[in-house]
PDB file of N, CA, C and O in Angstrom:
ATOM      1  N   MET M 386      11.849  -0.084  -4.270  1.00 42.00           N
ATOM      2  CA  MET M 386      10.549  -0.742  -4.173  1.00 42.00           C
ATOM      3  C   MET M 386       9.453   0.219  -4.587  1.00 42.00           C
ATOM      4  O   MET M 386       9.136   1.139  -3.855  1.00 42.00           O
ATOM      5  N   GLY M 387       8.872   0.037  -5.743  1.00 43.00           N
ATOM      6  CA  GLY M 387       7.794   0.909  -6.198  1.00 43.00           C
ATOM      7  C   GLY M 387       6.436   0.292  -5.938  1.00 43.00           C
ATOM      8  O   GLY M 387       6.295  -0.912  -5.829  1.00 43.00           O
ATOM      9  N   CYS M 388       5.455   1.129  -5.823  1.00 51.00           N
ATOM     10  CA  CYS M 388       4.080   0.674  -5.636  1.00 51.00           C
ATOM     11  C   CYS M 388       3.431   0.586  -7.015  1.00 51.00           C
ATOM     12  O   CYS M 388       3.310   1.594  -7.707  1.00 51.00           O
ATOM     13  N   LYS M 389       3.053  -0.609  -7.409  1.00 60.00           N
ATOM     14  CA  LYS M 389       2.438  -0.800  -8.724  1.00 60.00           C
ATOM     15  C   LYS M 389       0.970  -0.389  -8.652  1.00 60.00           C
ATOM     16  O   LYS M 389       0.217  -0.895  -7.836  1.00 60.00           O
ATOM     17  N   GLN M 390       0.592   0.555  -9.501  1.00 74.00           N
ATOM     18  CA  GLN M 390      -0.793   1.001  -9.517  1.00 74.00           C
ATOM     19  C   GLN M 390      -1.585   0.115 -10.463  1.00 74.00           C
ATOM     20  O   GLN M 390      -1.265   0.020 -11.639  1.00 74.00           O
ATOM     21  N   MET M 391      -2.602  -0.526  -9.911  1.00 85.00           N
ATOM     22  CA  MET M 391      -3.425  -1.443 -10.687  1.00 85.00           C
ATOM     23  C   MET M 391      -4.680  -0.744 -11.182  1.00 85.00           C
ATOM     24  O   MET M 391      -5.371  -0.102 -10.415  1.00 85.00           O
ATOM     25  N   LYS M 392      -4.939  -0.877 -12.476  1.00 93.00           N
ATOM     26  CA  LYS M 392      -6.191  -0.369 -13.038  1.00 93.00           C
ATOM     27  C   LYS M 392      -7.254  -1.435 -12.806  1.00 93.00           C
ATOM     28  O   LYS M 392      -6.987  -2.625 -12.939  1.00 93.00           O
ATOM     29  N   ALA M 393      -8.440  -0.980 -12.442  1.00 95.00           N
ATOM     30  CA  ALA M 393      -9.544  -1.898 -12.200  1.00 95.00           C
ATOM     31  C   ALA M 393     -10.755  -1.434 -13.003  1.00 95.00           C
ATOM     32  O   ALA M 393     -11.042  -0.246 -13.066  1.00 95.00           O
ATOM     33  N   ARG M 394     -11.448  -2.363 -13.603  1.00 97.00           N
ATOM     34  CA  ARG M 394     -12.677  -2.077 -14.356  1.00 97.00           C
ATOM     35  C   ARG M 394     -13.823  -2.016 -13.349  1.00 97.00           C
ATOM     36  O   ARG M 394     -13.947  -2.894 -12.502  1.00 97.00           O
ATOM     37  N   PHE M 395     -14.631  -0.969 -13.439  1.00 98.00           N
ATOM     38  CA  PHE M 395     -15.750  -0.827 -12.503  1.00 98.00           C
ATOM     39  C   PHE M 395     -17.026  -0.466 -13.249  1.00 98.00           C
ATOM     40  O   PHE M 395     -16.994   0.020 -14.372  1.00 98.00           O
ATOM     41  N   GLU M 396     -18.141  -0.734 -12.597  1.00 98.00           N
ATOM     42  CA  GLU M 396     -19.445  -0.286 -13.078  1.00 98.00           C
ATOM     43  C   GLU M 396     -20.384  -0.261 -11.885  1.00 98.00           C
ATOM     44  O   GLU M 396     -20.155  -0.957 -10.897  1.00 98.00           O
ATOM     45  N   GLY M 397     -21.394   0.576 -11.977  1.00 98.00           N
ATOM     46  CA  GLY M 397     -22.347   0.628 -10.897  1.00 98.00           C
ATOM     47  C   GLY M 397     -23.247   1.845 -10.974  1.00 98.00           C
ATOM     48  O   GLY M 397     -23.279   2.552 -11.982  1.00 98.00           O
ATOM     49  N   VAL M 398     -23.962   2.054  -9.880  1.00 98.00           N
ATOM     50  CA  VAL M 398     -24.932   3.132  -9.771  1.00 98.00           C
ATOM     51  C   VAL M 398     -24.505   4.064  -8.644  1.00 98.00           C
ATOM     52  O   VAL M 398     -24.130   3.608  -7.560  1.00 98.00           O
ATOM     53  N   ILE M 399     -24.546   5.371  -8.896  1.00 98.00           N
ATOM     54  CA  ILE M 399     -24.187   6.365  -7.887  1.00 98.00           C
ATOM     55  C   ILE M 399     -25.230   6.348  -6.769  1.00 98.00           C
ATOM     56  O   ILE M 399     -26.432   6.421  -7.042  1.00 98.00           O
ATOM     57  N   VAL M 400     -24.759   6.252  -5.512  1.00 98.00           N
ATOM     58  CA  VAL M 400     -25.681   6.274  -4.373  1.00 98.00           C
ATOM     59  C   VAL M 400     -25.535   7.533  -3.524  1.00 98.00           C
ATOM     60  O   VAL M 400     -26.456   7.893  -2.798  1.00 98.00           O
ATOM     61  N   SER M 401     -24.366   8.201  -3.584  1.00 98.00           N
ATOM     62  CA  SER M 401     -24.219   9.468  -2.858  1.00 98.00           C
ATOM     63  C   SER M 401     -22.989  10.219  -3.338  1.00 98.00           C
ATOM     64  O   SER M 401     -22.138   9.677  -4.026  1.00 98.00           O
ATOM     65  N   PHE M 402     -22.931  11.487  -2.938  1.00 98.00           N
ATOM     66  CA  PHE M 402     -21.818  12.372  -3.281  1.00 98.00           C
ATOM     67  C   PHE M 402     -21.226  12.937  -2.001  1.00 98.00           C
ATOM     68  O   PHE M 402     -21.954  13.209  -1.047  1.00 98.00           O
ATOM     69  N   GLU M 403     -19.897  13.150  -1.987  1.00 96.00           N
ATOM     70  CA  GLU M 403     -19.221  13.749  -0.846  1.00 96.00           C
ATOM     71  C   GLU M 403     -18.167  14.712  -1.380  1.00 96.00           C
ATOM     72  O   GLU M 403     -17.330  14.335  -2.198  1.00 96.00           O
ATOM     73  N   SER M 404     -18.226  15.939  -0.909  1.00 92.00           N
ATOM     74  CA  SER M 404     -17.276  16.946  -1.369  1.00 92.00           C
ATOM     75  C   SER M 404     -16.565  17.534  -0.165  1.00 92.00           C
ATOM     76  O   SER M 404     -17.076  18.422   0.505  1.00 92.00           O
ATOM     77  N   THR M 405     -15.386  16.990   0.143  1.00 86.00           N
ATOM     78  CA  THR M 405     -14.561  17.510   1.246  1.00 86.00           C
ATOM     79  C   THR M 405     -13.266  18.007   0.617  1.00 86.00           C
ATOM     80  O   THR M 405     -13.302  18.781  -0.311  1.00 86.00           O
ATOM     81  N   ASP M 406     -12.143  17.512   1.089  1.00 89.00           N
ATOM     82  CA  ASP M 406     -10.868  17.868   0.467  1.00 89.00           C
ATOM     83  C   ASP M 406     -10.734  17.201  -0.903  1.00 89.00           C
ATOM     84  O   ASP M 406     -10.046  17.682  -1.775  1.00 89.00           O
ATOM     85  N   GLU M 407     -11.423  16.061  -1.074  1.00 93.00           N
ATOM     86  CA  GLU M 407     -11.462  15.357  -2.365  1.00 93.00           C
ATOM     87  C   GLU M 407     -12.918  15.215  -2.777  1.00 93.00           C
ATOM     88  O   GLU M 407     -13.812  15.227  -1.951  1.00 93.00           O
ATOM     89  N   ARG M 408     -13.138  15.093  -4.070  1.00 97.00           N
ATOM     90  CA  ARG M 408     -14.489  14.875  -4.584  1.00 97.00           C
ATOM     91  C   ARG M 408     -14.705  13.367  -4.667  1.00 97.00           C
ATOM     92  O   ARG M 408     -13.997  12.671  -5.392  1.00 97.00           O
ATOM     93  N   ARG M 409     -15.671  12.864  -3.900  1.00 97.00           N
ATOM     94  CA  ARG M 409     -15.905  11.421  -3.819  1.00 97.00           C
ATOM     95  C   ARG M 409     -17.335  11.084  -4.197  1.00 97.00           C
ATOM     96  O   ARG M 409     -18.260  11.797  -3.830  1.00 97.00           O
ATOM     97  N   VAL M 410     -17.477   9.969  -4.899  1.00 98.00           N
ATOM     98  CA  VAL M 410     -18.787   9.467  -5.297  1.00 98.00           C
ATOM     99  C   VAL M 410     -18.892   8.038  -4.763  1.00 98.00           C
ATOM    100  O   VAL M 410     -18.002   7.220  -5.005  1.00 98.00           O
ATOM    101  N   GLN M 411     -19.952   7.752  -4.016  1.00 98.00           N
ATOM    102  CA  GLN M 411     -20.180   6.394  -3.517  1.00 98.00           C
ATOM    103  C   GLN M 411     -20.958   5.642  -4.586  1.00 98.00           C
ATOM    104  O   GLN M 411     -21.963   6.142  -5.100  1.00 98.00           O
ATOM    105  N   VAL M 412     -20.471   4.439  -4.910  1.00 98.00           N
ATOM    106  CA  VAL M 412     -21.055   3.644  -5.988  1.00 98.00           C
ATOM    107  C   VAL M 412     -21.361   2.231  -5.481  1.00 98.00           C
ATOM    108  O   VAL M 412     -20.579   1.652  -4.729  1.00 98.00           O
ATOM    109  N   TYR M 413     -22.511   1.710  -5.883  1.00 98.00           N
ATOM    110  CA  TYR M 413     -22.857   0.319  -5.610  1.00 98.00           C
ATOM    111  C   TYR M 413     -22.894  -0.398  -6.940  1.00 98.00           C
ATOM    112  O   TYR M 413     -23.624   0.004  -7.842  1.00 98.00           O
ATOM    113  N   GLY M 414     -22.067  -1.433  -7.090  1.00 98.00           N
ATOM    114  CA  GLY M 414     -22.003  -2.141  -8.365  1.00 98.00           C
ATOM    115  C   GLY M 414     -21.003  -3.268  -8.319  1.00 98.00           C
ATOM    116  O   GLY M 414     -21.091  -4.140  -7.468  1.00 98.00           O
ATOM    117  N   SER M 415     -20.002  -3.197  -9.216  1.00 98.00           N
ATOM    118  CA  SER M 415     -18.980  -4.246  -9.234  1.00 98.00           C
ATOM    119  C   SER M 415     -17.632  -3.676  -9.668  1.00 98.00           C
ATOM    120  O   SER M 415     -17.560  -2.683 -10.380  1.00 98.00           O
ATOM    121  N   VAL M 416     -16.588  -4.346  -9.186  1.00 97.00           N
ATOM    122  CA  VAL M 416     -15.210  -4.036  -9.574  1.00 97.00           C
ATOM    123  C   VAL M 416     -14.596  -5.346 -10.049  1.00 97.00           C
ATOM    124  O   VAL M 416     -14.610  -6.346  -9.322  1.00 97.00           O
ATOM    125  N   GLU M 417     -14.102  -5.345 -11.275  1.00 96.00           N
ATOM    126  CA  GLU M 417     -13.543  -6.556 -11.893  1.00 96.00           C
ATOM    127  C   GLU M 417     -14.535  -7.718 -11.826  1.00 96.00           C
ATOM    128  O   GLU M 417     -14.154  -8.862 -11.572  1.00 96.00           O
ATOM    129  N   GLY M 418     -15.834  -7.406 -12.007  1.00 96.00           N
ATOM    130  CA  GLY M 418     -16.856  -8.447 -12.052  1.00 96.00           C
ATOM    131  C   GLY M 418     -17.355  -8.934 -10.706  1.00 96.00           C
ATOM    132  O   GLY M 418     -18.274  -9.740 -10.641  1.00 96.00           O
ATOM    133  N   GLU M 419     -16.741  -8.449  -9.617  1.00 97.00           N
ATOM    134  CA  GLU M 419     -17.153  -8.862  -8.274  1.00 97.00           C
ATOM    135  C   GLU M 419     -18.055  -7.799  -7.659  1.00 97.00           C
ATOM    136  O   GLU M 419     -17.710  -6.610  -7.690  1.00 97.00           O
ATOM    137  N   PRO M 420     -19.200  -8.184  -7.064  1.00 98.00           N
ATOM    138  CA  PRO M 420     -20.086  -7.210  -6.430  1.00 98.00           C
ATOM    139  C   PRO M 420     -19.329  -6.379  -5.402  1.00 98.00           C
ATOM    140  O   PRO M 420     -18.517  -6.914  -4.641  1.00 98.00           O
ATOM    141  N   ALA M 421     -19.577  -5.076  -5.394  1.00 97.00           N
ATOM    142  CA  ALA M 421     -18.827  -4.200  -4.481  1.00 97.00           C
ATOM    143  C   ALA M 421     -19.562  -2.889  -4.258  1.00 97.00           C
ATOM    144  O   ALA M 421     -20.293  -2.407  -5.120  1.00 97.00           O
ATOM    145  N   GLU M 422     -19.336  -2.327  -3.081  1.00 98.00           N
ATOM    146  CA  GLU M 422     -19.714  -0.951  -2.792  1.00 98.00           C
ATOM    147  C   GLU M 422     -18.388  -0.231  -2.626  1.00 98.00           C
ATOM    148  O   GLU M 422     -17.532  -0.681  -1.873  1.00 98.00           O
ATOM    149  N   PHE M 423     -18.193   0.866  -3.358  1.00 98.00           N
ATOM    150  CA  PHE M 423     -16.877   1.490  -3.344  1.00 98.00           C
ATOM    151  C   PHE M 423     -16.979   3.001  -3.496  1.00 98.00           C
ATOM    152  O   PHE M 423     -18.017   3.547  -3.850  1.00 98.00           O
ATOM    153  N   THR M 424     -15.853   3.642  -3.189  1.00 97.00           N
ATOM    154  CA  THR M 424     -15.731   5.087  -3.340  1.00 97.00           C
ATOM    155  C   THR M 424     -14.923   5.369  -4.589  1.00 97.00           C
ATOM    156  O   THR M 424     -13.872   4.761  -4.807  1.00 97.00           O
ATOM    157  N   LEU M 425     -15.416   6.285  -5.396  1.00 97.00           N
ATOM    158  CA  LEU M 425     -14.728   6.707  -6.603  1.00 97.00           C
ATOM    159  C   LEU M 425     -14.282   8.150  -6.398  1.00 97.00           C
ATOM    160  O   LEU M 425     -15.112   9.030  -6.186  1.00 97.00           O
ATOM    161  N   VAL M 426     -12.968   8.370  -6.377  1.00 97.00           N
ATOM    162  CA  VAL M 426     -12.413   9.721  -6.234  1.00 97.00           C
ATOM    163  C   VAL M 426     -12.255  10.295  -7.632  1.00 97.00           C
ATOM    164  O   VAL M 426     -11.642   9.665  -8.499  1.00 97.00           O
ATOM    165  N   VAL M 427     -12.834  11.489  -7.860  1.00 97.00           N
ATOM    166  CA  VAL M 427     -12.858  12.081  -9.205  1.00 97.00           C
ATOM    167  C   VAL M 427     -12.391  13.536  -9.159  1.00 97.00           C
ATOM    168  O   VAL M 427     -12.321  14.144  -8.104  1.00 97.00           O
ATOM    169  N   SER M 428     -12.119  14.076 -10.335  1.00 96.00           N
ATOM    170  CA  SER M 428     -11.755  15.490 -10.453  1.00 96.00           C
ATOM    171  C   SER M 428     -12.985  16.347 -10.155  1.00 96.00           C
ATOM    172  O   SER M 428     -14.123  15.856 -10.191  1.00 96.00           O
ATOM    173  N   GLU M 429     -12.756  17.621  -9.907  1.00 95.00           N
ATOM    174  CA  GLU M 429     -13.872  18.525  -9.634  1.00 95.00           C
ATOM    175  C   GLU M 429     -14.810  18.617 -10.839  1.00 95.00           C
ATOM    176  O   GLU M 429     -16.037  18.622 -10.686  1.00 95.00           O
ATOM    177  N   ASP M 430     -14.251  18.670 -12.059  1.00 96.00           N
ATOM    178  CA  ASP M 430     -15.082  18.728 -13.267  1.00 96.00           C
ATOM    179  C   ASP M 430     -15.956  17.491 -13.408  1.00 96.00           C
ATOM    180  O   ASP M 430     -17.144  17.581 -13.710  1.00 96.00           O
ATOM    181  N   LYS M 431     -15.352  16.311 -13.204  1.00 96.00           N
ATOM    182  CA  LYS M 431     -16.107  15.056 -13.307  1.00 96.00           C
ATOM    183  C   LYS M 431     -17.162  14.993 -12.208  1.00 96.00           C
ATOM    184  O   LYS M 431     -18.294  14.554 -12.445  1.00 96.00           O
ATOM    185  N   PHE M 432     -16.807  15.442 -11.012  1.00 97.00           N
ATOM    186  CA  PHE M 432     -17.746  15.451  -9.888  1.00 97.00           C
ATOM    187  C   PHE M 432     -18.970  16.292 -10.238  1.00 97.00           C
ATOM    188  O   PHE M 432     -20.107  15.862 -10.046  1.00 97.00           O
ATOM    189  N   ASN M 433     -18.738  17.497 -10.768  1.00 96.00           N
ATOM    190  CA  ASN M 433     -19.841  18.391 -11.128  1.00 96.00           C
ATOM    191  C   ASN M 433     -20.711  17.783 -12.228  1.00 96.00           C
ATOM    192  O   ASN M 433     -21.935  17.915 -12.199  1.00 96.00           O
ATOM    193  N   GLU M 434     -20.077  17.103 -13.183  1.00 96.00           N
ATOM    194  CA  GLU M 434     -20.817  16.439 -14.263  1.00 96.00           C
ATOM    195  C   GLU M 434     -21.716  15.336 -13.687  1.00 96.00           C
ATOM    196  O   GLU M 434     -22.898  15.248 -14.024  1.00 96.00           O
ATOM    197  N   LEU M 435     -21.150  14.503 -12.808  1.00 96.00           N
ATOM    198  CA  LEU M 435     -21.921  13.414 -12.210  1.00 96.00           C
ATOM    199  C   LEU M 435     -23.013  13.953 -11.292  1.00 96.00           C
ATOM    200  O   LEU M 435     -24.117  13.411 -11.249  1.00 96.00           O
ATOM    201  N   LEU M 436     -22.713  15.034 -10.571  1.00 96.00           N
ATOM    202  CA  LEU M 436     -23.692  15.652  -9.684  1.00 96.00           C
ATOM    203  C   LEU M 436     -24.904  16.141 -10.470  1.00 96.00           C
ATOM    204  O   LEU M 436     -26.046  15.977 -10.041  1.00 96.00           O
ATOM    205  N   ARG M 437     -24.665  16.709 -11.646  1.00 96.00           N
ATOM    206  CA  ARG M 437     -25.773  17.156 -12.502  1.00 96.00           C
ATOM    207  C   ARG M 437     -26.635  15.973 -12.951  1.00 96.00           C
ATOM    208  O   ARG M 437     -27.849  16.086 -13.063  1.00 96.00           O
ATOM    209  N   LEU M 438     -25.993  14.831 -13.222  1.00 94.00           N
ATOM    210  CA  LEU M 438     -26.734  13.637 -13.655  1.00 94.00           C
ATOM    211  C   LEU M 438     -27.530  13.040 -12.488  1.00 94.00           C
ATOM    212  O   LEU M 438     -28.617  12.532 -12.684  1.00 94.00           O
ATOM    213  N   GLY M 439     -26.948  13.078 -11.287  1.00 96.00           N
ATOM    214  CA  GLY M 439     -27.682  12.712 -10.083  1.00 96.00           C
ATOM    215  C   GLY M 439     -27.522  11.285  -9.596  1.00 96.00           C
ATOM    216  O   GLY M 439     -26.939  10.425 -10.249  1.00 96.00           O
ATOM    217  N   ILE M 440     -28.080  11.071  -8.404  1.00 97.00           N
ATOM    218  CA  ILE M 440     -28.093   9.752  -7.772  1.00 97.00           C
ATOM    219  C   ILE M 440     -28.898   8.803  -8.652  1.00 97.00           C
ATOM    220  O   ILE M 440     -29.899   9.183  -9.248  1.00 97.00           O
ATOM    221  N   GLY M 441     -28.433   7.569  -8.738  1.00 97.00           N
ATOM    222  CA  GLY M 441     -29.097   6.571  -9.566  1.00 97.00           C
ATOM    223  C   GLY M 441     -28.504   6.463 -10.962  1.00 97.00           C
ATOM    224  O   GLY M 441     -28.815   5.536 -11.697  1.00 97.00           O
ATOM    225  N   GLN M 442     -27.617   7.410 -11.301  1.00 96.00           N
ATOM    226  CA  GLN M 442     -26.970   7.390 -12.621  1.00 96.00           C
ATOM    227  C   GLN M 442     -25.963   6.247 -12.691  1.00 96.00           C
ATOM    228  O   GLN M 442     -25.215   6.013 -11.753  1.00 96.00           O
ATOM    229  N   ARG M 443     -25.946   5.549 -13.809  1.00 97.00           N
ATOM    230  CA  ARG M 443     -24.997   4.444 -14.016  1.00 97.00           C
ATOM    231  C   ARG M 443     -23.648   5.005 -14.471  1.00 97.00           C
ATOM    232  O   ARG M 443     -23.596   5.885 -15.325  1.00 97.00           O
ATOM    233  N   VAL M 444     -22.575   4.486 -13.881  1.00 97.00           N
ATOM    234  CA  VAL M 444     -21.220   4.876 -14.259  1.00 97.00           C
ATOM    235  C   VAL M 444     -20.398   3.617 -14.516  1.00 97.00           C
ATOM    236  O   VAL M 444     -20.657   2.566 -13.943  1.00 97.00           O
ATOM    237  N   GLU M 445     -19.408   3.742 -15.394  1.00 97.00           N
ATOM    238  CA  GLU M 445     -18.504   2.620 -15.651  1.00 97.00           C
ATOM    239  C   GLU M 445     -17.204   3.158 -16.216  1.00 97.00           C
ATOM    240  O   GLU M 445     -17.145   4.287 -16.704  1.00 97.00           O
ATOM    241  N   GLY M 446     -16.153   2.351 -16.116  1.00 97.00           N
ATOM    242  CA  GLY M 446     -14.874   2.756 -16.660  1.00 97.00           C
ATOM    243  C   GLY M 446     -13.735   1.998 -16.024  1.00 97.00           C
ATOM    244  O   GLY M 446     -13.929   0.926 -15.446  1.00 97.00           O
ATOM    245  N   GLU M 447     -12.540   2.576 -16.142  1.00 97.00           N
ATOM    246  CA  GLU M 447     -11.337   2.016 -15.523  1.00 97.00           C
ATOM    247  C   GLU M 447     -10.742   3.067 -14.609  1.00 97.00           C
ATOM    248  O   GLU M 447     -10.686   4.240 -14.973  1.00 97.00           O
ATOM    249  N   ALA M 448     -10.319   2.631 -13.432  1.00 97.00           N
ATOM    250  CA  ALA M 448      -9.733   3.548 -12.462  1.00 97.00           C
ATOM    251  C   ALA M 448      -8.606   2.839 -11.714  1.00 97.00           C
ATOM    252  O   ALA M 448      -8.532   1.610 -11.716  1.00 97.00           O
ATOM    253  N   VAL M 449      -7.755   3.619 -11.073  1.00 97.00           N
ATOM    254  CA  VAL M 449      -6.644   3.078 -10.292  1.00 97.00           C
ATOM    255  C   VAL M 449      -7.153   2.709  -8.904  1.00 97.00           C
ATOM    256  O   VAL M 449      -7.815   3.514  -8.239  1.00 97.00           O
ATOM    257  N   LYS M 450      -6.851   1.487  -8.469  1.00 96.00           N
ATOM    258  CA  LYS M 450      -7.243   1.055  -7.126  1.00 96.00           C
ATOM    259  C   LYS M 450      -6.294   1.700  -6.118  1.00 96.00           C
ATOM    260  O   LYS M 450      -5.087   1.500  -6.171  1.00 96.00           O
ATOM    261  N   VAL M 451      -6.850   2.502  -5.214  1.00 95.00           N
ATOM    262  CA  VAL M 451      -6.067   3.215  -4.207  1.00 95.00           C
ATOM    263  C   VAL M 451      -6.008   2.416  -2.908  1.00 95.00           C
ATOM    264  O   VAL M 451      -5.000   2.407  -2.224  1.00 95.00           O
ATOM    265  N   SER M 452      -7.108   1.736  -2.577  1.00 94.00           N
ATOM    266  CA  SER M 452      -7.205   1.014  -1.315  1.00 94.00           C
ATOM    267  C   SER M 452      -8.163  -0.161  -1.471  1.00 94.00           C
ATOM    268  O   SER M 452      -9.138  -0.078  -2.215  1.00 94.00           O
ATOM    269  N   ASP M 453      -7.867  -1.247  -0.754  1.00 93.00           N
ATOM    270  CA  ASP M 453      -8.752  -2.418  -0.763  1.00 93.00           C
ATOM    271  C   ASP M 453      -9.785  -2.365   0.356  1.00 93.00           C
ATOM    272  O   ASP M 453     -10.887  -2.865   0.215  1.00 93.00           O
ATOM    273  N   SER M 454      -9.395  -1.799   1.503  1.00 92.00           N
ATOM    274  CA  SER M 454     -10.290  -1.774   2.663  1.00 92.00           C
ATOM    275  C   SER M 454     -10.138  -0.463   3.400  1.00 92.00           C
ATOM    276  O   SER M 454      -9.176  -0.295   4.145  1.00 92.00           O
ATOM    277  N   PRO M 455     -11.034   0.497   3.181  1.00 94.00           N
ATOM    278  CA  PRO M 455     -12.206   0.430   2.307  1.00 94.00           C
ATOM    279  C   PRO M 455     -11.790   0.476   0.836  1.00 94.00           C
ATOM    280  O   PRO M 455     -10.716   0.969   0.506  1.00 94.00           O
ATOM    281  N   LEU M 456     -12.664  -0.023  -0.014  1.00 96.00           N
ATOM    282  CA  LEU M 456     -12.382  -0.061  -1.454  1.00 96.00           C
ATOM    283  C   LEU M 456     -12.512   1.334  -2.041  1.00 96.00           C
ATOM    284  O   LEU M 456     -13.582   1.934  -1.998  1.00 96.00           O
ATOM    285  N   VAL M 457     -11.376   1.868  -2.529  1.00 97.00           N
ATOM    286  CA  VAL M 457     -11.345   3.212  -3.093  1.00 97.00           C
ATOM    287  C   VAL M 457     -10.651   3.154  -4.454  1.00 97.00           C
ATOM    288  O   VAL M 457      -9.568   2.577  -4.577  1.00 97.00           O
ATOM    289  N   LEU M 458     -11.307   3.741  -5.462  1.00 97.00           N
ATOM    290  CA  LEU M 458     -10.736   3.841  -6.808  1.00 97.00           C
ATOM    291  C   LEU M 458     -10.581   5.317  -7.165  1.00 97.00           C
ATOM    292  O   LEU M 458     -11.399   6.136  -6.777  1.00 97.00           O
ATOM    293  N   ARG M 459      -9.526   5.643  -7.903  1.00 97.00           N
ATOM    294  CA  ARG M 459      -9.307   7.025  -8.371  1.00 97.00           C
ATOM    295  C   ARG M 459      -9.412   7.056  -9.890  1.00 97.00           C
ATOM    296  O   ARG M 459      -8.677   6.376 -10.583  1.00 97.00           O
ATOM    297  N   LEU M 460     -10.363   7.876 -10.361  1.00 94.00           N
ATOM    298  CA  LEU M 460     -10.565   8.035 -11.799  1.00 94.00           C
ATOM    299  C   LEU M 460      -9.655   9.159 -12.277  1.00 94.00           C
ATOM    300  O   LEU M 460      -9.750  10.286 -11.811  1.00 94.00           O
ATOM    301  N   ASP M 461      -8.730   8.824 -13.185  1.00 83.00           N
ATOM    302  CA  ASP M 461      -7.778   9.820 -13.681  1.00 83.00           C
ATOM    303  C   ASP M 461      -8.314  10.588 -14.867  1.00 83.00           C
ATOM    304  O   ASP M 461      -9.197  10.164 -15.543  1.00 83.00           O
TER     305      ASP M 461
END
């Protein structure tokens, strides 16, 4: 029994940053066209790039859905 990793299309605006064991960006926008507030887990390089751009920056792309509740996506 394997866990199928689903790619999800997302877009939104960065509302906060969190740097603990993982680099996380809180985003308000949409996932697969549905309004959503979600966490985007990113690499350290991507985190630093987004941090330089700042809160309010628009982001979009495709990421793997890690969790539905809370909604968490991982950008590879």
